[in-house]
């Protein structure tokens, strides 16, 4: 079975110029929404591990993006994230009540191998282990510092005591479903490696999708996942 929801981040923030008056919570988990890429063991591309480092997580308060009067609220990173951890990492950070027009986040390179991340993550922003349909293991590593700017579609979205849990959804299915992993050649150890040194064409195809898979949601039921009933606030 496929876990029905994408990777998620409940976004927390700290104001640089305002008065904290609201607690927004942060957590991380993972899944896939595409049946061709799963977390479970079925005949498909299977993801066994996925890691990233998040930094510069920033909510921007304002009536419209890029307009005068914007106020920025930052989470203090970097955060070393095991995207498929059984228990999501949770942070409570003070924020402010108001209307927001965007979320910005950077996926940054790991400095060494922080606790919970594999050694291969060193100096890389994304690290994935999985298996092709034919069960050949693969490892994807990207050093690209992805800058993502999610903007409200239409009116700004409010944050207050009734809306203080947000989900930033990453969809691993979109990351990998259309990449031709079968075209890659495994090394002598039987592992297909996709990074700057091996299969650079497949790496470019992967990196082209990374910034296209994120969207921000209102976690209305507070369950820490972006369900179908959780409205999209920005994409």
Coordinates of N, CA and C in Angstrom, one line a residue:
X1 N 0.8 -1.2 0.0 CA 0.0 0.0 0.0 C 0.9 1.3 0.0
X2 N 0.4 2.3 -0.6 CA 1.1 3.6 -0.7 C 0.6 4.4 0.5
X3 N 1.6 5.0 1.2 CA 1.1 6.1 2.1 C 0.6 7.2 1.3
X4 N -0.6 7.7 1.7 CA -1.4 8.5 0.9 C -0.9 10.0 0.8
X5 N 0.1 10.4 1.6 CA 0.4 11.8 1.7 C 1.9 12.0 1.5
X6 N 2.3 13.2 1.0 CA 3.7 13.5 0.7 C 4.4 13.8 2.0
X7 N 5.8 14.0 1.8 CA 6.6 14.5 2.9 C 6.0 15.8 3.4
X8 N 6.2 15.9 4.7 CA 5.6 17.1 5.3 C 6.5 17.8 6.3
X9 N 6.3 19.1 6.4 CA 7.0 19.9 7.4 C 6.0 20.9 8.0
X10 N 5.7 20.8 9.3 CA 4.9 21.7 10.0 C 5.7 22.9 10.3
X11 N 5.4 24.1 9.7 CA 6.4 25.2 9.7 C 6.3 26.0 10.9
X12 N 7.4 26.3 11.6 CA 7.5 27.2 12.7 C 8.2 28.4 12.3
X13 N 8.1 29.5 13.1 CA 8.8 30.7 12.7 C 9.0 31.6 13.9
X14 N 10.0 32.5 13.8 CA 10.4 33.5 14.8 C 10.5 34.8 14.1
X15 N 9.8 35.8 14.6 CA 9.8 37.1 14.0 C 11.1 37.9 14.3
X16 N 11.5 38.7 13.3 CA 12.7 39.5 13.5 C 12.3 40.9 13.9
X17 N 11.0 41.3 13.7 CA 10.7 42.7 14.0 C 9.4 42.8 14.8
X18 N 8.6 41.7 14.9 CA 7.3 41.8 15.5 C 7.3 41.2 16.9
X19 N 6.2 41.2 17.6 CA 6.1 40.6 18.9 C 5.5 39.2 18.9
X20 N 6.2 38.2 19.4 CA 5.7 36.9 19.4 C 4.5 36.7 20.2
X21 N 3.5 36.1 19.6 CA 2.2 36.0 20.3 C 1.5 34.7 20.0
X22 N 2.2 33.8 19.1 CA 1.5 32.6 18.6 C 2.5 31.5 18.5
X23 N 2.2 30.3 18.9 CA 3.0 29.2 18.8 C 2.7 28.4 17.5
X24 N 3.6 28.3 16.6 CA 3.5 27.5 15.4 C 4.4 26.3 15.5
X25 N 3.9 25.1 15.1 CA 4.7 23.9 15.4 C 5.3 23.3 14.2
X26 N 6.5 22.7 14.4 CA 7.2 22.1 13.2 C 7.4 20.6 13.4
X27 N 7.2 19.8 12.4 CA 7.4 18.4 12.4 C 7.7 17.9 11.0
X28 N 8.4 16.7 10.9 CA 8.7 16.2 9.6 C 8.4 14.7 9.5
X29 N 7.8 14.3 8.4 CA 7.5 12.9 8.1 C 7.6 12.7 6.6
X30 N 7.3 11.5 6.1 CA 7.4 11.3 4.7 C 6.5 10.2 4.1
X31 N 6.2 10.3 2.8 CA 5.4 9.4 2.1 C 5.4 9.7 0.6
X32 N 4.7 9.0 -0.2 CA 4.6 9.3 -1.6 C 3.1 9.2 -2.1
X33 N 2.7 10.1 -3.0 CA 1.4 10.1 -3.5 C 1.3 9.4 -4.9
X34 N 2.4 8.9 -5.4 CA 2.4 8.3 -6.8 C 2.6 6.8 -6.6
X35 N 1.7 6.0 -7.2 CA 1.8 4.6 -7.0 C 3.0 4.0 -7.7
X36 N 3.7 4.7 -8.5 CA 4.9 4.2 -9.1 C 6.1 4.3 -8.2
X37 N 6.0 5.1 -7.1 CA 7.1 5.3 -6.2 C 6.5 5.2 -4.8
X38 N 6.9 4.2 -4.0 CA 6.3 3.9 -2.7 C 7.3 3.8 -1.6
X39 N 6.8 3.8 -0.4 CA 7.6 3.6 0.8 C 7.6 2.2 1.2
X40 N 6.5 1.5 0.8 CA 6.3 0.1 1.1 C 6.9 -0.8 0.1
X41 N 7.0 -2.1 0.4 CA 7.6 -3.1 -0.5 C 6.6 -3.7 -1.4
X42 N 6.4 -3.0 -2.6 CA 5.5 -3.5 -3.6 C 6.2 -3.4 -5.0
X43 N 5.7 -4.0 -6.0 CA 6.4 -3.9 -7.3 C 6.5 -2.5 -7.9
X44 N 7.4 -1.7 -7.5 CA 7.5 -0.3 -7.9 C 8.9 0.2 -7.5
X45 N 9.2 1.4 -7.9 CA 10.4 2.0 -7.3 C 10.1 2.2 -5.9
X46 N 11.0 1.8 -5.0 CA 10.8 1.8 -3.6 C 11.8 2.7 -2.9
X47 N 11.4 3.6 -2.1 CA 12.3 4.5 -1.3 C 12.5 3.9 0.1
X48 N 13.7 3.7 0.5 CA 14.0 3.1 1.8 C 14.5 4.2 2.8
X49 N 15.1 5.3 2.3 CA 15.6 6.3 3.1 C 15.6 7.6 2.4
X50 N 15.4 8.7 3.0 CA 15.4 10.0 2.4 C 15.8 11.1 3.5
X51 N 16.8 11.9 3.2 CA 17.3 12.9 4.1 C 17.5 14.2 3.4
X52 N 17.4 15.3 4.2 CA 17.8 16.6 3.7 C 18.2 17.5 4.9
X53 N 18.7 18.6 4.6 CA 19.0 19.7 5.6 C 18.2 20.9 5.2
X54 N 17.3 21.4 6.1 CA 16.5 22.6 5.8 C 17.1 23.8 6.6
X55 N 17.2 24.9 5.9 CA 17.7 26.1 6.5 C 16.9 27.3 6.0
X56 N 17.0 28.4 6.6 CA 16.3 29.7 6.1 C 14.8 29.4 5.9
X57 N 14.2 28.7 6.8 CA 12.7 28.6 6.7 C 12.1 29.9 7.2
X58 N 11.4 30.5 6.2 CA 10.9 31.9 6.5 C 9.5 32.1 6.0
X59 N 8.6 32.4 6.9 CA 7.3 32.9 6.6 C 7.3 34.4 6.5
X60 N 6.6 34.9 5.4 CA 6.6 36.3 5.2 C 5.1 36.8 5.3
X61 N 5.0 37.8 6.3 CA 3.7 38.4 6.6 C 3.5 39.6 5.7
X62 N 2.3 39.6 5.1 CA 2.0 40.8 4.2 C 0.7 40.5 3.4
X63 N 0.1 41.6 2.9 CA -1.1 41.4 2.1 C -0.8 40.9 0.7
X64 N 0.4 41.1 0.2 CA 0.8 40.6 -1.1 C 2.3 40.4 -1.2
X65 N 2.8 39.4 -2.0 CA 4.2 39.2 -2.0 C 4.9 40.3 -2.8
X66 N 6.1 40.6 -2.3 CA 6.9 41.7 -3.0 C 6.3 43.0 -2.9
X67 N 5.5 43.3 -1.9 CA 4.9 44.6 -1.7 C 5.4 45.2 -0.4
X68 N 5.4 46.6 -0.3 CA 5.9 47.2 0.9 C 5.2 46.7 2.2
X69 N 5.9 46.7 3.3 CA 5.3 46.3 4.5 C 5.5 44.9 4.9
X70 N 6.2 44.1 4.1 CA 6.4 42.6 4.5 C 7.2 42.5 5.8
X71 N 6.8 41.5 6.6 CA 7.6 41.2 7.8 C 8.0 39.8 7.8
X72 N 9.2 39.5 8.1 CA 9.7 38.1 7.9 C 9.8 37.4 9.3
X73 N 9.5 36.1 9.3 CA 9.5 35.3 10.5 C 10.4 34.1 10.2
X74 N 11.5 33.9 10.9 CA 12.5 32.9 10.6 C 12.5 31.8 11.7
X75 N 12.7 30.5 11.2 CA 13.0 29.4 12.1 C 14.5 29.3 12.1
X76 N 15.1 29.1 13.3 CA 16.5 29.0 13.5 C 17.0 27.6 13.1
X77 N 17.7 27.5 11.9 CA 18.2 26.3 11.4 C 19.7 26.2 11.6
X78 N 20.4 25.3 10.9 CA 19.8 24.3 10.0 C 19.2 23.1 10.8
X79 N 18.3 22.4 10.1 CA 17.6 21.2 10.6 C 18.0 20.0 9.8
X80 N 18.7 19.1 10.4 CA 19.0 17.8 9.8 C 17.8 16.9 9.9
X81 N 17.2 16.5 8.7 CA 15.9 15.9 8.7 C 16.0 14.5 8.1
X82 N 15.5 13.5 8.9 CA 15.3 12.2 8.4 C 13.8 12.2 7.9
X83 N 13.6 12.3 6.6 CA 12.2 12.5 6.1 C 11.3 11.3 6.3
X84 N 11.9 10.1 6.6 CA 11.0 8.9 6.8 C 11.1 8.4 8.2
X85 N 11.5 9.3 9.1 CA 11.5 8.9 10.5 C 10.1 8.5 11.0
X86 N 10.1 7.5 11.9 CA 8.8 7.0 12.4 C 8.2 8.1 13.3
X87 N 9.0 8.8 14.1 CA 8.5 9.9 14.9 C 9.0 11.2 14.4
X88 N 8.1 12.1 13.9 CA 8.5 13.3 13.3 C 9.2 14.2 14.3
X89 N 10.2 15.0 13.9 CA 10.9 16.0 14.6 C 9.9 17.2 14.8
X90 N 9.8 17.6 16.1 CA 8.8 18.7 16.3 C 9.5 19.9 17.0
X91 N 9.2 21.1 16.6 CA 9.7 22.3 17.2 C 8.6 23.3 17.4
X92 N 8.5 23.9 18.6 CA 7.6 25.0 18.8 C 8.3 26.3 18.8
X93 N 7.9 27.2 18.0 CA 8.6 28.5 17.8 C 7.6 29.6 17.9
X94 N 7.9 30.7 18.6 CA 6.9 31.8 18.7 C 6.8 32.5 17.3
X95 N 5.6 33.0 17.0 CA 5.4 33.7 15.8 C 4.4 34.8 16.1
X96 N 3.7 35.3 15.1 CA 2.8 36.4 15.3 C 1.5 36.2 14.5
X97 N 0.4 36.7 15.1 CA -0.9 36.6 14.3 C -0.9 37.6 13.2
X98 N -1.4 37.1 12.0 CA -1.5 38.1 10.9 C -1.7 37.3 9.6
X99 N -1.7 38.0 8.5 CA -1.9 37.5 7.2 C -0.5 37.3 6.5
X100 N -0.3 36.1 5.8 CA 0.9 35.8 5.2 C 0.8 35.5 3.7
X101 N 1.8 35.9 3.0 CA 1.7 35.8 1.5 C 2.7 34.7 1.0
X102 N 3.6 34.2 1.7 CA 4.6 33.3 1.2 C 5.4 32.5 2.2
X103 N 5.9 31.4 1.8 CA 6.9 30.6 2.6 C 8.1 30.4 1.7
X104 N 9.3 30.7 2.3 CA 10.6 30.5 1.6 C 11.4 29.5 2.5
X105 N 12.1 28.6 1.8 CA 12.9 27.6 2.5 C 14.1 27.2 1.6
X106 N 15.2 26.9 2.2 CA 16.4 26.4 1.4 C 16.7 25.0 1.9
X107 N 17.0 24.2 0.9 CA 17.6 22.8 1.2 C 19.1 23.0 1.1
X108 N 19.8 22.9 2.2 CA 21.2 23.2 2.3 C 22.1 22.0 2.4
X109 N 23.4 22.1 2.2 CA 24.3 21.0 2.3 C 24.6 20.7 3.8
X110 N 24.7 19.5 4.1 CA 25.1 19.0 5.4 C 26.5 19.3 5.7
X111 N 26.8 19.8 6.9 CA 28.2 20.0 7.3 C 28.6 18.8 8.1
X112 N 29.4 17.9 7.4 CA 29.7 16.6 8.0 C 28.5 15.7 8.0
X113 N 28.4 14.8 9.0 CA 27.3 13.9 9.0 C 26.6 14.1 10.4
X114 N 25.6 15.1 10.4 CA 24.9 15.4 11.7 C 24.2 14.2 12.2
X115 N 23.9 14.2 13.5 CA 23.2 13.1 14.1 C 21.9 12.7 13.3
X116 N 21.8 11.4 13.0 CA 20.6 11.0 12.3 C 20.7 10.9 10.8
X117 N 21.8 11.5 10.3 CA 22.1 11.5 8.8 C 23.2 10.5 8.5
X118 N 23.1 9.9 7.3 CA 24.2 9.0 6.9 C 25.5 9.7 6.5
X119 N 26.6 9.0 6.6 CA 27.9 9.6 6.3 C 27.9 10.2 4.8
X120 N 27.2 9.5 3.9 CA 27.2 9.9 2.5 C 26.5 11.3 2.3
X121 N 25.8 11.8 3.4 CA 25.1 13.1 3.3 C 26.1 14.2 3.4
X122 N 27.3 14.0 3.8 CA 28.3 15.1 4.0 C 28.4 16.0 2.8
X123 N 28.2 17.3 2.9 CA 28.3 18.3 1.8 C 27.3 18.1 0.8
X124 N 26.2 17.4 1.1 CA 25.1 17.2 0.1 C 23.8 17.7 0.8
X125 N 22.8 18.1 -0.1 CA 21.6 18.7 0.4 C 20.4 17.7 0.4
X126 N 20.5 16.7 -0.5 CA 19.5 15.6 -0.5 C 20.2 14.3 -0.7
X127 N 19.7 13.3 0.0 CA 20.3 11.9 0.0 C 19.1 10.9 0.0
X128 N 19.1 10.1 -1.0 CA 18.0 9.1 -1.1 C 18.5 7.7 -1.3
X129 N 18.0 6.7 -0.6 CA 18.3 5.3 -0.9 C 17.0 4.6 -1.3
X130 N 17.1 3.7 -2.3 CA 15.9 3.0 -2.7 C 16.3 1.8 -3.6
X131 N 15.2 1.3 -4.2 CA 15.4 0.1 -5.1 C 14.5 0.3 -6.4
X132 N 15.1 0.0 -7.5 CA 14.4 0.0 -8.7 C 13.3 -1.1 -8.7
X133 N 12.5 -1.2 -9.8 CA 11.5 -2.2 -9.9 C 12.2 -3.6 -9.9
X134 N 13.4 -3.7 -10.5 CA 14.1 -5.0 -10.5 C 14.9 -5.3 -9.3
X135 N 14.7 -4.4 -8.2 CA 15.3 -4.6 -6.9 C 16.8 -4.1 -6.9
X136 N 17.3 -3.6 -7.9 CA 18.6 -3.0 -7.9 C 18.6 -1.8 -7.0
X137 N 19.5 -1.8 -6.0 CA 19.6 -0.6 -5.1 C 20.2 0.6 -5.7
X138 N 19.7 1.8 -5.4 CA 20.2 3.0 -5.9 C 20.4 4.0 -4.8
X139 N 21.3 5.0 -5.0 CA 21.6 6.1 -4.0 C 21.7 7.3 -4.9
X140 N 20.9 8.3 -4.5 CA 20.9 9.6 -5.1 C 21.4 10.7 -4.1
X141 N 22.4 11.5 -4.6 CA 23.0 12.5 -3.7 C 23.0 13.8 -4.6
X142 N 22.5 14.9 -4.0 CA 22.6 16.2 -4.7 C 23.2 17.2 -3.8
X143 N 24.1 18.0 -4.4 CA 24.7 19.1 -3.6 C 24.0 20.5 -3.9
X144 N 23.0 20.4 -4.7 CA 22.3 21.7 -5.1 C 21.6 22.3 -3.9
X145 N 21.8 23.6 -3.7 CA 21.1 24.3 -2.6 C 19.8 24.8 -3.2
X146 N 18.7 24.1 -3.0 CA 17.5 24.5 -3.6 C 16.8 25.6 -2.8
X147 N 16.5 26.7 -3.5 CA 15.8 27.8 -2.9 C 14.3 27.7 -3.4
X148 N 13.4 27.6 -2.5 CA 12.0 27.4 -2.8 C 11.2 28.6 -2.3
X149 N 10.4 29.2 -3.1 CA 9.5 30.3 -2.7 C 8.1 29.9 -3.1
X150 N 7.3 29.6 -2.0 CA 5.9 29.3 -2.2 C 5.0 30.5 -1.9
X151 N 4.2 30.8 -2.8 CA 3.3 32.0 -2.7 C 1.9 31.7 -2.6
X152 N 1.2 32.5 -1.9 CA -0.3 32.3 -1.7 C -0.9 32.4 -3.1
X153 N -1.9 31.6 -3.3 CA -2.7 31.6 -4.5 C -3.9 32.5 -4.3
X154 N -3.8 33.8 -4.7 CA -4.9 34.7 -4.4 C -4.7 35.5 -3.1
X155 N -5.6 35.5 -2.2 CA -5.6 36.2 -1.0 C -4.5 35.6 0.0
X156 N -3.9 36.4 0.8 CA -3.0 35.9 1.8 C -3.7 34.9 2.8
X157 N -2.9 34.1 3.4 CA -3.5 33.1 4.4 C -3.2 33.6 5.8
X158 N -4.2 33.4 6.7 CA -4.0 33.9 8.1 C -3.4 32.9 9.0
X159 N -2.6 33.4 9.9 CA -2.1 32.5 11.0 C -2.6 33.1 12.3
X160 N -3.3 32.3 13.1 CA -3.8 32.8 14.4 C -4.0 31.5 15.2
X161 N -4.7 31.7 16.4 CA -4.8 30.5 17.3 C -5.6 29.4 16.7
X162 N -6.4 29.7 15.6 CA -7.2 28.6 14.9 C -6.4 28.0 13.8
X163 N -5.4 28.7 13.3 CA -4.5 28.2 12.2 C -3.1 28.4 12.6
X164 N -2.6 27.5 13.4 CA -1.2 27.6 13.9 C -0.4 26.3 13.6
X165 N -1.0 25.4 12.7 CA -0.3 24.2 12.3 C -0.3 24.2 10.7
X166 N 0.8 24.2 10.1 CA 0.9 24.2 8.7 C 1.7 23.0 8.2
X167 N 1.5 22.5 7.0 CA 2.2 21.4 6.4 C 2.9 21.8 5.1
X168 N 4.2 21.7 5.1 CA 4.9 21.9 3.9 C 5.1 20.5 3.3
X169 N 4.4 20.2 2.2 CA 4.4 18.8 1.7 C 5.4 18.7 0.5
X170 N 6.3 17.6 0.7 CA 7.2 17.2 -0.3 C 6.8 15.9 -0.9
X171 N 6.6 15.8 -2.2 CA 6.1 14.5 -2.7 C 7.2 13.7 -3.4
X172 N 7.7 12.7 -2.8 CA 8.8 11.9 -3.3 C 8.3 11.2 -4.6
X173 N 7.0 10.9 -4.8 CA 6.6 10.3 -6.0 C 6.9 11.2 -7.2
X174 N 6.6 12.5 -7.1 CA 6.9 13.4 -8.2 C 8.4 13.5 -8.4
X175 N 9.2 13.4 -7.3 CA 10.7 13.4 -7.5 C 11.2 12.3 -8.4
X176 N 10.6 11.1 -8.3 CA 11.3 9.9 -8.9 C 10.4 9.2 -10.0
X177 N 9.1 9.4 -10.0 CA 8.3 8.6 -10.8 C 8.6 8.6 -12.3
X178 N 9.1 9.7 -12.8 CA 9.3 9.9 -14.3 C 10.8 9.8 -14.6
X179 N 11.7 9.5 -13.7 CA 13.1 9.4 -13.9 C 13.4 8.0 -14.4
X180 N 14.1 7.8 -15.5 CA 14.4 6.5 -16.1 C 15.6 5.8 -15.3
X181 N 15.3 5.4 -14.1 CA 16.3 4.7 -13.3 C 16.8 3.4 -14.0
X182 N 16.0 2.8 -14.8 CA 16.4 1.6 -15.5 C 17.6 1.8 -16.5
X183 N 17.8 3.1 -16.9 CA 18.8 3.4 -17.9 C 20.2 3.5 -17.2
X184 N 20.2 3.6 -15.9 CA 21.5 3.7 -15.1 C 22.2 2.4 -15.0
X185 N 23.5 2.4 -14.9 CA 24.3 1.2 -14.8 C 24.9 1.1 -13.4
X186 N 24.6 0.0 -12.7 CA 25.1 -0.2 -11.3 C 26.6 -0.3 -11.4
X187 N 27.3 0.0 -10.3 CA 28.7 -0.2 -10.1 C 29.1 -1.6 -9.8
X188 N 30.3 -1.9 -9.5 CA 30.8 -3.2 -9.2 C 30.2 -3.8 -8.0
X189 N 29.7 -3.0 -7.1 CA 29.0 -3.4 -5.9 C 27.6 -3.7 -6.1
X190 N 27.1 -3.5 -7.3 CA 25.6 -3.7 -7.6 C 24.7 -2.5 -7.3
X191 N 25.3 -1.4 -6.8 CA 24.5 -0.2 -6.5 C 24.6 0.8 -7.6
X192 N 23.4 1.3 -8.0 CA 23.3 2.4 -9.0 C 23.5 3.7 -8.2
X193 N 24.6 4.4 -8.5 CA 24.9 5.7 -7.8 C 24.6 6.9 -8.8
X194 N 23.9 7.8 -8.2 CA 23.5 9.0 -9.0 C 23.9 10.2 -8.3
X195 N 25.0 10.8 -8.7 CA 25.5 12.0 -8.1 C 26.4 12.8 -9.1
X196 N 27.3 13.7 -8.7 CA 28.1 14.5 -9.6 C 29.1 13.6 -10.4
X197 N 29.5 12.5 -9.8 CA 30.5 11.6 -10.4 C 29.9 10.5 -11.3
X198 N 28.7 10.1 -11.0 CA 28.1 9.0 -11.7 C 26.7 9.3 -12.1
X199 N 26.4 9.0 -13.4 CA 25.0 9.1 -13.9 C 24.5 10.6 -13.7
X200 N 25.3 11.5 -14.2 CA 25.0 12.9 -14.0 C 23.7 13.3 -14.8
X201 N 23.4 12.6 -15.8 CA 22.2 12.9 -16.6 C 21.0 12.6 -15.7
X202 N 21.0 11.5 -15.0 CA 19.9 11.2 -14.1 C 19.8 12.1 -12.9
X203 N 21.0 12.6 -12.5 CA 21.0 13.6 -11.4 C 20.3 14.9 -11.8
X204 N 20.6 15.3 -13.0 CA 20.0 16.6 -13.6 C 18.5 16.4 -13.7
X205 N 18.0 15.2 -14.1 CA 16.6 15.0 -14.2 C 15.9 15.0 -12.8
X206 N 16.6 14.5 -11.8 CA 16.1 14.5 -10.5 C 16.1 16.0 -9.9
X207 N 17.2 16.7 -10.1 CA 17.2 18.0 -9.6 C 16.2 19.0 -10.2
X208 N 15.9 18.7 -11.5 CA 14.9 19.5 -12.1 C 13.5 19.4 -11.5
X209 N 13.3 18.4 -10.7 CA 11.9 18.2 -10.2 C 11.8 18.6 -8.7
X210 N 13.0 18.8 -8.0 CA 13.0 19.0 -6.6 C 12.1 20.2 -6.2
X211 N 12.3 21.3 -6.9 CA 11.6 22.5 -6.5 C 10.1 22.5 -6.9
X212 N 9.7 21.5 -7.7 CA 8.3 21.5 -8.2 C 7.4 20.7 -7.3
X213 N 7.9 20.1 -6.2 CA 7.1 19.1 -5.5 C 6.6 19.7 -4.1
X214 N 6.7 20.9 -3.8 CA 6.4 21.4 -2.5 C 5.1 22.3 -2.6
X215 N 4.3 22.2 -1.5 CA 3.1 23.0 -1.4 C 2.8 23.2 0.1
X216 N 2.2 24.3 0.5 CA 1.9 24.6 1.9 C 0.5 24.4 2.1
X217 N 0.1 23.8 3.3 CA -1.3 23.4 3.6 C -1.6 23.8 5.0
X218 N -2.9 24.1 5.2 CA -3.5 24.3 6.6 C -3.8 22.9 7.1
X219 N -3.1 22.5 8.2 CA -3.4 21.2 8.9 C -4.6 21.3 9.8
X220 N -5.7 21.3 9.2 CA -7.0 21.6 10.0 C -7.2 20.6 11.1
X221 N -6.9 19.3 10.9 CA -7.2 18.4 12.0 C -6.0 18.2 12.9
X222 N -4.9 18.8 12.6 CA -3.8 18.8 13.5 C -3.1 17.4 13.6
X223 N -3.3 16.6 12.5 CA -2.7 15.2 12.6 C -1.3 15.2 12.0
X224 N -0.7 16.3 11.6 CA 0.6 16.3 11.1 C 0.8 15.8 9.7
X225 N -0.3 15.8 8.9 CA -0.2 15.3 7.5 C -1.1 16.2 6.6
X226 N -0.7 16.3 5.3 CA -1.5 17.1 4.4 C -2.5 16.2 3.7
X227 N -3.7 16.1 4.3 CA -4.8 15.3 3.8 C -5.5 16.1 2.8
X228 N -6.5 15.3 2.2 CA -7.3 16.0 1.1 C -8.2 17.1 1.6
X229 N -8.5 17.1 2.9 CA -9.3 18.1 3.5 C -8.5 19.3 4.0
X230 N -7.2 19.3 3.8 CA -6.3 20.4 4.3 C -6.1 21.3 3.2
X231 N -6.6 22.5 3.2 CA -6.5 23.4 2.0 C -5.1 23.8 1.7
X232 N -4.8 24.0 0.4 CA -3.5 24.5 0.0 C -3.4 26.0 0.2
X233 N -2.4 26.5 0.9 CA -2.3 27.9 1.2 C -1.3 28.6 0.2
X234 N -0.3 27.8 -0.2 CA 0.7 28.4 -1.1 C 1.4 27.3 -1.9
X235 N 1.8 27.6 -3.1 CA 2.5 26.5 -3.9 C 3.3 27.2 -5.0

